[in-house]
Short mmCIF file of C-alpha atoms in Angstrom, two decimals:
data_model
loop_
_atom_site.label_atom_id
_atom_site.label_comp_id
_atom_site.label_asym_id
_atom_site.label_seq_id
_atom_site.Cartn_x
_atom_site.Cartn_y
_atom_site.Cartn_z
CA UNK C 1 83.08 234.99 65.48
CA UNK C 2 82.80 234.72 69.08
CA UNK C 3 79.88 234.21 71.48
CA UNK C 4 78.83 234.80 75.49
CA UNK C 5 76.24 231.78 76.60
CA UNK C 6 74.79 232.38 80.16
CA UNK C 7 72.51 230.44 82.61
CA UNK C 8 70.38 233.11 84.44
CA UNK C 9 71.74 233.29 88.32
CA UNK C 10 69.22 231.07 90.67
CA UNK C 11 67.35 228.58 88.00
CA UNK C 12 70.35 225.92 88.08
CA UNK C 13 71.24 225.88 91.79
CA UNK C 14 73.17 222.65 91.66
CA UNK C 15 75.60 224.47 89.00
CA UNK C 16 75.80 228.42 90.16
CA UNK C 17 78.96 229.59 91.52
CA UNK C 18 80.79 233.24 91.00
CA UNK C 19 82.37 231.93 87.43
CA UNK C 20 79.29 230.37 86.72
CA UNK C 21 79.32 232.65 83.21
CA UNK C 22 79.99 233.36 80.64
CA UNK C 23 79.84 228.75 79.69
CA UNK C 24 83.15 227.06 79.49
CA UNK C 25 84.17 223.54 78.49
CA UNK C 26 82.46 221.71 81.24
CA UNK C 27 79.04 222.50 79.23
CA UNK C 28 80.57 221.50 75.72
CA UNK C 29 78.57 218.22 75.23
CA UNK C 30 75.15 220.06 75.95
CA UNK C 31 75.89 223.11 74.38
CA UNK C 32 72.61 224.09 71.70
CA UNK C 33 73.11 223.63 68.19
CA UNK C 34 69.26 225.08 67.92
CA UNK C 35 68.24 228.20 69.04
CA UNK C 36 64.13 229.33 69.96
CA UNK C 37 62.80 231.33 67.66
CA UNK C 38 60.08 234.35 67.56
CA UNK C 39 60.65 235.43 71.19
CA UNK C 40 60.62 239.12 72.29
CA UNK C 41 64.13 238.90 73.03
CA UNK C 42 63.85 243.01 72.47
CA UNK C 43 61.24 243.47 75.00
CA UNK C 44 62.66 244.18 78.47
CA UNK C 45 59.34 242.91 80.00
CA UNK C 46 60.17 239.48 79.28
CA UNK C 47 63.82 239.01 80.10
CA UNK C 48 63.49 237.67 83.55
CA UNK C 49 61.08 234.84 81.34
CA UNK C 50 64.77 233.38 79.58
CA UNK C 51 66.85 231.20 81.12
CA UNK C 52 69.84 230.45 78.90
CA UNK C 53 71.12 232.50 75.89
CA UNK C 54 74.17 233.83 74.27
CA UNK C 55 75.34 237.61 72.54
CA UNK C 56 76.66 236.43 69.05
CA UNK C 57 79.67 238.00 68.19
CA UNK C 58 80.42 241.37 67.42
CA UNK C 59 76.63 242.03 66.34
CA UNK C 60 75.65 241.60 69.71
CA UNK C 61 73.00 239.59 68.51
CA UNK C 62 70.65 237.56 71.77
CA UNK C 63 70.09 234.15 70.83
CA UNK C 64 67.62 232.26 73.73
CA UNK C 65 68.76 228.59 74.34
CA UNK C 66 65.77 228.25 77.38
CA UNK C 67 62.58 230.15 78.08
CA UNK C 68 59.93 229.90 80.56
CA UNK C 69 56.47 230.57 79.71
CA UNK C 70 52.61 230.20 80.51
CA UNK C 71 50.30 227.84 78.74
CA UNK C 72 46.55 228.05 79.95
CA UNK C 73 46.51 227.45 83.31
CA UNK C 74 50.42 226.05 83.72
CA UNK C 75 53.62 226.47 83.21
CA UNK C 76 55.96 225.29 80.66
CA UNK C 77 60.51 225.35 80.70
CA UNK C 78 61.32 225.04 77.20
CA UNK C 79 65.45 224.82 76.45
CA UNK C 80 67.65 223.72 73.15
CA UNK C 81 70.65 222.24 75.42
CA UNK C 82 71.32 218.46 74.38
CA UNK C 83 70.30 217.36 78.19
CA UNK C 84 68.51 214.32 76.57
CA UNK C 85 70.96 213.01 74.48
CA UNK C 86 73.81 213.70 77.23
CA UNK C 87 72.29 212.87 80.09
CA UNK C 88 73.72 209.20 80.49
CA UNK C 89 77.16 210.74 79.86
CA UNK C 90 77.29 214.19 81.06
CA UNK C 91 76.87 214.85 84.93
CA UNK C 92 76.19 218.26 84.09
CA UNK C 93 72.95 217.42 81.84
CA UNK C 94 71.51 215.07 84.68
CA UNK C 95 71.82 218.66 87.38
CA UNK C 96 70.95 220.96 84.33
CA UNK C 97 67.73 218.51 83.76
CA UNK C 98 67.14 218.36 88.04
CA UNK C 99 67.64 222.13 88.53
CA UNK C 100 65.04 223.00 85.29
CA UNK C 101 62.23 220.69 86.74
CA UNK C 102 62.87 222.24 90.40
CA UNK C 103 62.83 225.37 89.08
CA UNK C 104 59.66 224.83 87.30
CA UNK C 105 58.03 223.24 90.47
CA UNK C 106 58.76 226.31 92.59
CA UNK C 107 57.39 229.80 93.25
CA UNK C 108 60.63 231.14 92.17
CA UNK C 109 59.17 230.00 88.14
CA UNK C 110 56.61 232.83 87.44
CA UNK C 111 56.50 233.47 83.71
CA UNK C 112 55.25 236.96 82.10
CA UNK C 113 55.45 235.46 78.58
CA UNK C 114 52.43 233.68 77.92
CA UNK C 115 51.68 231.23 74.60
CA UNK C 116 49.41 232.07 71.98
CA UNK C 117 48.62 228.68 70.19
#
């Protein structure tokens, strides 16, 4: 079983590069173990609204690691990669952590996919 994990181009500025994807071993440590559930990963009209995923294997199955999203009146990033637990250790957690809450504090972060609680 194999699987392609991608950052989406332009949300983690301090990390994008050509060879950026699919992840390597520089992002083993914060790799997800978890994955967020009950998204329309099948709707095209909210793609641009996930961040981080991975195909599974040969099902070609989306899996969505980080998602963006509206809740009331704000905004909300929402990821599975260990950037809490890592972030002491892992240089790449502390920019992964810095380049979601820039993201999230710019224009460039205008979900489609809104909450329903």
């Amino acid at each position: 079983m194999t699987a392609w994990s991608w950052l989406r181009p332009g949300v983690h500025r301090r990390l994008d590069h050509d060879g950026l994807n699919p992840l390597t071993l520089p992002f083993m440590k914060v790799m997800p173990t978890y994955t967020l559930t009950g998204l329309p990963a099948d709707q095209s009209t909210y793609h641009e609204d996930f961040l981080a995923g991975q195909v599974g294997g040969w099902i070609n199955h989306p899996a969505v690691h980080t998602v963006q999203f509206r809740y009331g009146a704000g905004r909300v990033i929402m990821t599975t990669f260990s950037l809490a637990e890592q972030i002491a250790k892992q240089p790449i957690a502390t920019a992964m952590l810095h380049d979601l809450v820039d993201h999230l504090a710019s224009e460039r972060c205008q979900p489609t996919l809104r909450a329903n609680w």
